Amino acid sequence: VCTAEGPWGFTLGVGDRQGGARSDLTFTAEGPTSAAAASGNASAPAAPVAPLANLEALVEAAPDNARGAGVRYDLSRFLQWTGALDEGTTRFRELAEKAAELDPSVEHLELAADYAENRAERMRFVAQAEERRASDPRVVLQRASLLASGPDPGQALRLLLEANLRGEEGIEADWMIATLYEQRSLREAALAIIERNLRSTGGAAR
């Protein structure tokens, strides 16, 4: 990483697999670099702490209560989004479940449902979220998604039409409705929903 301020220089970060700094490295400076350093004309900033290492440290120190749920939630999302895990690992799921256990907010339960290993687990988290706030648009979408993949997808369609969601959740609901229409060969109805959202969002809803 090149320095943006101060004397010329650059920083090279060498970390372990978790993104933390390694303590077993040594280096030898040669040539102009060592001469400049000896004269006090060169300096380099401390190596930055990698985001993953920082989150790992926060989780390691986090208490097992609602305050500690937040950092577990953040690390779970980070691991899943960046793919910063070995193939086959389930740590992101375990962190999401722990966050939901420590602080069963709609946000935490939604993530645990998204990462659930099977339908039964997902149903459990969605049911908990409904107990907290059944009218929350995120909870409605989770329930609709479950119904859409169940024996009677029409229940999902009825739920979404009755809920009449707005904003970002409304767009997501419309895409789900359009998919349900498409599955029933109602292609014109599905296309009308897609075109309406494209017009209303200036093409952003794709």
PDB file of C-alpha atoms in Angstrom:
ATOM      1  CA  VAL A   1       0.000   0.000   0.000  1.00  0.00           C
ATOM      2  CA  CYS A   2       1.629   3.283  -1.064  1.00  0.00           C
ATOM      3  CA  THR A   3       1.831   6.109   1.443  1.00  0.00           C
ATOM      4  CA  ALA A   4      -0.445   9.038   0.664  1.00  0.00           C
ATOM      5  CA  GLU A   5       1.197  11.491   3.068  1.00  0.00           C
ATOM      6  CA  GLY A   6       4.716  12.006   4.445  1.00  0.00           C
ATOM      7  CA  PRO A   7       7.994  10.678   3.021  1.00  0.00           C
ATOM      8  CA  TRP A   8       7.967   8.240   0.142  1.00  0.00           C
ATOM      9  CA  GLY A   9       7.461   4.636   1.079  1.00  0.00           C
ATOM     10  CA  PHE A  10       5.105   1.724   0.949  1.00  0.00           C
ATOM     11  CA  THR A  11       3.618  -0.864   3.309  1.00  0.00           C
ATOM     12  CA  LEU A  12       3.531  -4.559   2.591  1.00  0.00           C
ATOM     13  CA  GLY A  13       1.207  -6.566   4.814  1.00  0.00           C
ATOM     14  CA  VAL A  14       1.902 -10.275   5.260  1.00  0.00           C
ATOM     15  CA  GLY A  15      -0.772 -12.009   7.274  1.00  0.00           C
ATOM     16  CA  ASP A  16      -1.924 -15.409   8.370  1.00  0.00           C
ATOM     17  CA  ARG A  17      -4.968 -17.229   6.974  1.00  0.00           C
ATOM     18  CA  GLN A  18      -7.298 -15.293   9.279  1.00  0.00           C
ATOM     19  CA  GLY A  19      -5.947 -11.948   8.117  1.00  0.00           C
ATOM     20  CA  GLY A  20      -3.945 -11.273  11.286  1.00  0.00           C
ATOM     21  CA  ALA A  21      -0.340 -10.119  11.446  1.00  0.00           C
ATOM     22  CA  ARG A  22       2.376 -12.771  11.745  1.00  0.00           C
ATOM     23  CA  SER A  23       4.889 -12.463  14.581  1.00  0.00           C
ATOM     24  CA  ASP A  24       7.486 -14.907  13.197  1.00  0.00           C
ATOM     25  CA  LEU A  25       8.670 -12.754  10.288  1.00  0.00           C
ATOM     26  CA  THR A  26      11.987 -10.937  10.075  1.00  0.00           C
ATOM     27  CA  PHE A  27      13.301  -8.604   7.375  1.00  0.00           C
ATOM     28  CA  THR A  28      16.535  -6.926   6.361  1.00  0.00           C
ATOM     29  CA  ALA A  29      16.548  -3.505   4.719  1.00  0.00           C
ATOM     30  CA  GLU A  30      19.293  -2.805   2.173  1.00  0.00           C
ATOM     31  CA  GLY A  31      20.444  -0.001  -0.073  1.00  0.00           C
ATOM     32  CA  PRO A  32      18.892   3.479  -0.063  1.00  0.00           C
ATOM     33  CA  THR A  33      16.043   2.351   2.164  1.00  0.00           C
ATOM     34  CA  SER A  34      18.319   1.533   5.099  1.00  0.00           C
ATOM     35  CA  ALA A  35      20.395   4.673   4.579  1.00  0.00           C
ATOM     36  CA  ALA A  36      17.307   6.857   4.560  1.00  0.00           C
ATOM     37  CA  ALA A  37      15.944   5.119   7.610  1.00  0.00           C
ATOM     38  CA  ALA A  38      19.219   5.605   9.452  1.00  0.00           C
ATOM     39  CA  SER A  39      19.143   9.320   8.748  1.00  0.00           C
ATOM     40  CA  GLY A  40      15.590   9.568   9.976  1.00  0.00           C
ATOM     41  CA  ASN A  41      14.260  10.796   6.641  1.00  0.00           C
ATOM     42  CA  ALA A  42      12.020   7.816   5.914  1.00  0.00           C
ATOM     43  CA  SER A  43       9.061   6.504   7.823  1.00  0.00           C
ATOM     44  CA  ALA A  44       6.202   4.137   7.187  1.00  0.00           C
ATOM     45  CA  PRO A  45       2.875   3.863   8.942  1.00  0.00           C
ATOM     46  CA  ALA A  46       2.005   0.886  11.068  1.00  0.00           C
ATOM     47  CA  ALA A  47       0.564  -1.956   9.055  1.00  0.00           C
ATOM     48  CA  PRO A  48      -3.250  -1.719   9.022  1.00  0.00           C
ATOM     49  CA  VAL A  49      -5.310  -4.336  10.789  1.00  0.00           C
ATOM     50  CA  ALA A  50      -7.148  -6.413   8.202  1.00  0.00           C
ATOM     51  CA  PRO A  51     -10.961  -6.243   8.466  1.00  0.00           C
ATOM     52  CA  LEU A  52     -11.267  -9.986   9.025  1.00  0.00           C
ATOM     53  CA  ALA A  53      -8.660  -9.999  11.789  1.00  0.00           C
ATOM     54  CA  ASN A  54     -10.367  -7.026  13.423  1.00  0.00           C
ATOM     55  CA  LEU A  55     -13.782  -8.732  13.385  1.00  0.00           C
ATOM     56  CA  GLU A  56     -12.276 -11.983  14.662  1.00  0.00           C
ATOM     57  CA  ALA A  57     -10.695 -10.113  17.570  1.00  0.00           C
ATOM     58  CA  LEU A  58     -13.975  -8.394  18.392  1.00  0.00           C
ATOM     59  CA  VAL A  59     -15.845 -11.704  18.392  1.00  0.00           C
ATOM     60  CA  GLU A  60     -13.145 -13.304  20.545  1.00  0.00           C
ATOM     61  CA  ALA A  61     -13.631 -10.583  23.165  1.00  0.00           C
ATOM     62  CA  ALA A  62     -17.397 -10.309  22.781  1.00  0.00           C
ATOM     63  CA  PRO A  63     -19.613 -11.266  25.742  1.00  0.00           C
ATOM     64  CA  ASP A  64     -22.365 -13.841  25.396  1.00  0.00           C
ATOM     65  CA  ASN A  65     -25.169 -11.310  25.513  1.00  0.00           C
ATOM     66  CA  ALA A  66     -27.071  -8.967  23.218  1.00  0.00           C
ATOM     67  CA  ARG A  67     -24.052  -6.670  22.915  1.00  0.00           C
ATOM     68  CA  GLY A  68     -21.938  -9.539  21.660  1.00  0.00           C
ATOM     69  CA  ALA A  69     -24.578 -10.587  19.143  1.00  0.00           C
ATOM     70  CA  GLY A  70     -23.874  -7.626  16.891  1.00  0.00           C
ATOM     71  CA  VAL A  71     -20.232  -8.449  16.175  1.00  0.00           C
ATOM     72  CA  ARG A  72     -21.101 -12.104  15.550  1.00  0.00           C
ATOM     73  CA  TYR A  73     -23.744 -10.938  13.072  1.00  0.00           C
ATOM     74  CA  ASP A  74     -21.203  -8.692  11.324  1.00  0.00           C
ATOM     75  CA  LEU A  75     -18.561 -11.418  11.106  1.00  0.00           C
ATOM     76  CA  SER A  76     -21.096 -13.928   9.801  1.00  0.00           C
ATOM     77  CA  ARG A  77     -22.081 -11.609   6.962  1.00  0.00           C
ATOM     78  CA  PHE A  78     -18.458 -10.748   6.209  1.00  0.00           C
ATOM     79  CA  LEU A  79     -17.423 -14.395   5.964  1.00  0.00           C
ATOM     80  CA  GLN A  80     -20.308 -15.279   3.678  1.00  0.00           C
ATOM     81  CA  TRP A  81     -20.034 -12.237   1.429  1.00  0.00           C
ATOM     82  CA  THR A  82     -16.268 -12.433   0.946  1.00  0.00           C
ATOM     83  CA  GLY A  83     -15.939 -16.224   0.851  1.00  0.00           C
ATOM     84  CA  ALA A  84     -13.185 -15.894   3.457  1.00  0.00           C
ATOM     85  CA  LEU A  85     -13.607 -19.481   4.614  1.00  0.00           C
ATOM     86  CA  ASP A  86     -12.456 -22.891   3.516  1.00  0.00           C
ATOM     87  CA  GLU A  87     -14.934 -24.763   1.346  1.00  0.00           C
ATOM     88  CA  GLY A  88     -17.446 -26.724   3.380  1.00  0.00           C
ATOM     89  CA  THR A  89     -17.099 -24.730   6.587  1.00  0.00           C
ATOM     90  CA  THR A  90     -20.246 -23.715   8.431  1.00  0.00           C
ATOM     91  CA  ARG A  91     -18.823 -21.066  10.735  1.00  0.00           C
ATOM     92  CA  PHE A  92     -20.787 -18.242   9.116  1.00  0.00           C
ATOM     93  CA  ARG A  93     -23.978 -20.190   9.868  1.00  0.00           C
ATOM     94  CA  GLU A  94     -22.946 -20.914  13.447  1.00  0.00           C
ATOM     95  CA  LEU A  95     -22.200 -17.235  14.059  1.00  0.00           C
ATOM     96  CA  ALA A  96     -25.578 -16.197  12.622  1.00  0.00           C
ATOM     97  CA  GLU A  97     -27.380 -18.720  14.805  1.00  0.00           C
ATOM     98  CA  LYS A  98     -25.481 -17.568  17.900  1.00  0.00           C
ATOM     99  CA  ALA A  99     -26.336 -13.932  17.171  1.00  0.00           C
ATOM    100  CA  ALA A 100     -30.018 -14.864  16.863  1.00  0.00           C
ATOM    101  CA  GLU A 101     -29.830 -16.813  20.115  1.00  0.00           C
ATOM    102  CA  LEU A 102     -28.190 -13.975  22.058  1.00  0.00           C
ATOM    103  CA  ASP A 103     -30.374 -11.230  20.591  1.00  0.00           C
ATOM    104  CA  PRO A 104     -33.420 -12.532  18.666  1.00  0.00           C
ATOM    105  CA  SER A 105     -34.044  -9.333  16.746  1.00  0.00           C
ATOM    106  CA  VAL A 106     -35.732  -9.469  13.360  1.00  0.00           C
ATOM    107  CA  GLU A 107     -32.425  -8.589  11.703  1.00  0.00           C
ATOM    108  CA  HIS A 108     -30.538 -11.420  13.399  1.00  0.00           C
ATOM    109  CA  LEU A 109     -33.320 -13.966  12.896  1.00  0.00           C
ATOM    110  CA  GLU A 110     -33.563 -13.027   9.220  1.00  0.00           C
ATOM    111  CA  LEU A 111     -29.868 -13.750   8.688  1.00  0.00           C
ATOM    112  CA  ALA A 112     -30.088 -17.040  10.572  1.00  0.00           C
ATOM    113  CA  ALA A 113     -33.046 -18.013   8.389  1.00  0.00           C
ATOM    114  CA  ASP A 114     -31.151 -17.092   5.227  1.00  0.00           C
ATOM    115  CA  TYR A 115     -28.195 -19.250   6.274  1.00  0.00           C
ATOM    116  CA  ALA A 116     -30.238 -22.124   7.735  1.00  0.00           C
ATOM    117  CA  GLU A 117     -29.007 -25.564   6.708  1.00  0.00           C
ATOM    118  CA  ASN A 118     -32.457 -27.035   6.115  1.00  0.00           C
ATOM    119  CA  ARG A 119     -36.101 -26.045   5.778  1.00  0.00           C
ATOM    120  CA  ALA A 120     -37.007 -27.049   9.336  1.00  0.00           C
ATOM    121  CA  GLU A 121     -34.354 -24.733  10.792  1.00  0.00           C
ATOM    122  CA  ARG A 122     -35.428 -21.915   8.538  1.00  0.00           C
ATOM    123  CA  MET A 123     -39.051 -22.353   9.586  1.00  0.00           C
ATOM    124  CA  ARG A 124     -37.999 -22.159  13.227  1.00  0.00           C
ATOM    125  CA  PHE A 125     -36.194 -18.843  12.764  1.00  0.00           C
ATOM    126  CA  VAL A 126     -39.022 -17.373  10.685  1.00  0.00           C
ATOM    127  CA  ALA A 127     -41.553 -18.400  13.350  1.00  0.00           C
ATOM    128  CA  GLN A 128     -39.446 -16.651  16.001  1.00  0.00           C
ATOM    129  CA  ALA A 129     -39.299 -13.526  13.856  1.00  0.00           C
ATOM    130  CA  GLU A 130     -43.077 -13.605  13.432  1.00  0.00           C
ATOM    131  CA  GLU A 131     -43.451 -13.743  17.207  1.00  0.00           C
ATOM    132  CA  ARG A 132     -41.361 -10.600  17.446  1.00  0.00           C
ATOM    133  CA  ARG A 133     -42.903  -8.605  14.587  1.00  0.00           C
ATOM    134  CA  ALA A 134     -45.095 -10.462  12.118  1.00  0.00           C
ATOM    135  CA  SER A 135     -45.915  -7.315  10.123  1.00  0.00           C
ATOM    136  CA  ASP A 136     -42.272  -6.447   9.440  1.00  0.00           C
ATOM    137  CA  PRO A 137     -41.776  -6.527   5.642  1.00  0.00           C
ATOM    138  CA  ARG A 138     -38.604  -8.615   6.036  1.00  0.00           C
ATOM    139  CA  VAL A 139     -40.547 -11.201   8.021  1.00  0.00           C
ATOM    140  CA  VAL A 140     -43.373 -11.222   5.476  1.00  0.00           C
ATOM    141  CA  LEU A 141     -40.846 -11.906   2.701  1.00  0.00           C
ATOM    142  CA  GLN A 142     -39.276 -14.742   4.680  1.00  0.00           C
ATOM    143  CA  ARG A 143     -42.681 -16.368   5.242  1.00  0.00           C
ATOM    144  CA  ALA A 144     -43.628 -15.867   1.583  1.00  0.00           C
ATOM    145  CA  SER A 145     -40.387 -17.481   0.465  1.00  0.00           C
ATOM    146  CA  LEU A 146     -41.107 -20.507   2.618  1.00  0.00           C
ATOM    147  CA  LEU A 147     -44.663 -20.773   1.305  1.00  0.00           C
ATOM    148  CA  ALA A 148     -43.482 -20.398  -2.282  1.00  0.00           C
ATOM    149  CA  SER A 149     -41.290 -23.476  -1.904  1.00  0.00           C
ATOM    150  CA  GLY A 150     -44.005 -25.456  -0.122  1.00  0.00           C
ATOM    151  CA  PRO A 151     -46.862 -27.649  -1.319  1.00  0.00           C
ATOM    152  CA  ASP A 152     -49.176 -24.668  -1.995  1.00  0.00           C
ATOM    153  CA  PRO A 153     -47.194 -21.757  -3.506  1.00  0.00           C
ATOM    154  CA  GLY A 154     -50.467 -19.924  -3.992  1.00  0.00           C
ATOM    155  CA  GLN A 155     -50.364 -19.088  -0.286  1.00  0.00           C
ATOM    156  CA  ALA A 156     -47.228 -17.039  -0.915  1.00  0.00           C
ATOM    157  CA  LEU A 157     -48.945 -15.155  -3.716  1.00  0.00           C
ATOM    158  CA  ARG A 158     -51.968 -14.355  -1.542  1.00  0.00           C
ATOM    159  CA  LEU A 159     -49.738 -13.221   1.326  1.00  0.00           C
ATOM    160  CA  LEU A 160     -47.685 -10.886  -0.853  1.00  0.00           C
ATOM    161  CA  LEU A 161     -50.723  -9.375  -2.589  1.00  0.00           C
ATOM    162  CA  GLU A 162     -52.422  -8.723   0.749  1.00  0.00           C
ATOM    163  CA  ALA A 163     -49.261  -7.286   2.336  1.00  0.00           C
ATOM    164  CA  ASN A 164     -48.777  -4.774  -0.511  1.00  0.00           C
ATOM    165  CA  LEU A 165     -45.202  -4.045   0.544  1.00  0.00           C
ATOM    166  CA  ARG A 166     -43.433  -0.817  -0.403  1.00  0.00           C
ATOM    167  CA  GLY A 167     -39.871   0.324  -0.901  1.00  0.00           C
ATOM    168  CA  GLU A 168     -37.033  -2.150  -1.347  1.00  0.00           C
ATOM    169  CA  GLU A 169     -39.066  -4.965   0.185  1.00  0.00           C
ATOM    170  CA  GLY A 170     -41.889  -4.098  -2.205  1.00  0.00           C
ATOM    171  CA  ILE A 171     -39.586  -4.552  -5.192  1.00  0.00           C
ATOM    172  CA  GLU A 172     -38.386  -7.875  -3.829  1.00  0.00           C
ATOM    173  CA  ALA A 173     -41.999  -8.924  -3.274  1.00  0.00           C
ATOM    174  CA  ASP A 174     -42.844  -7.965  -6.861  1.00  0.00           C
ATOM    175  CA  TRP A 175     -40.047 -10.117  -8.223  1.00  0.00           C
ATOM    176  CA  MET A 176     -41.345 -13.013  -6.157  1.00  0.00           C
ATOM    177  CA  ILE A 177     -44.883 -12.417  -7.458  1.00  0.00           C
ATOM    178  CA  ALA A 178     -43.592 -12.240 -11.025  1.00  0.00           C
ATOM    179  CA  THR A 179     -41.748 -15.543 -10.515  1.00  0.00           C
ATOM    180  CA  LEU A 180     -44.905 -17.179  -9.187  1.00  0.00           C
ATOM    181  CA  TYR A 181     -46.868 -15.871 -12.184  1.00  0.00           C
ATOM    182  CA  GLU A 182     -44.200 -17.176 -14.552  1.00  0.00           C
ATOM    183  CA  GLN A 183     -44.332 -20.604 -12.945  1.00  0.00           C
ATOM    184  CA  ARG A 184     -48.056 -20.681 -13.711  1.00  0.00           C
ATOM    185  CA  SER A 185     -47.544 -19.609 -17.329  1.00  0.00           C
ATOM    186  CA  LEU A 186     -48.937 -16.125 -16.632  1.00  0.00           C
ATOM    187  CA  ARG A 187     -46.077 -14.566 -18.561  1.00  0.00           C
ATOM    188  CA  GLU A 188     -47.829 -11.345 -19.537  1.00  0.00           C
ATOM    189  CA  ALA A 189     -48.732 -10.622 -15.924  1.00  0.00           C
ATOM    190  CA  ALA A 190     -45.164 -11.353 -14.828  1.00  0.00           C
ATOM    191  CA  LEU A 191     -43.729  -9.132 -17.560  1.00  0.00           C
ATOM    192  CA  ALA A 192     -46.046  -6.270 -16.613  1.00  0.00           C
ATOM    193  CA  ILE A 193     -44.725  -6.340 -13.027  1.00  0.00           C
ATOM    194  CA  ILE A 194     -41.107  -6.380 -14.205  1.00  0.00           C
ATOM    195  CA  GLU A 195     -41.624  -3.508 -16.628  1.00  0.00           C
ATOM    196  CA  ARG A 196     -43.423  -1.451 -13.973  1.00  0.00           C
ATOM    197  CA  ASN A 197     -40.507  -1.807 -11.577  1.00  0.00           C
ATOM    198  CA  LEU A 198     -37.963  -0.996 -14.260  1.00  0.00           C
ATOM    199  CA  ARG A 199     -39.828   2.214 -15.057  1.00  0.00           C
ATOM    200  CA  SER A 200     -40.305   3.236 -11.434  1.00  0.00           C
ATOM    201  CA  THR A 201     -36.624   2.679 -10.562  1.00  0.00           C
ATOM    202  CA  GLY A 202     -35.102   4.014 -13.762  1.00  0.00           C
ATOM    203  CA  GLY A 203     -33.849   0.551 -14.676  1.00  0.00           C
ATOM    204  CA  ALA A 204     -32.175  -0.086 -11.321  1.00  0.00           C
ATOM    205  CA  ALA A 205     -34.485  -2.975 -10.420  1.00  0.00           C
ATOM    206  CA  ARG A 206     -32.988  -5.786 -12.459  1.00  0.00           C
TER     207      ARG A 206
END
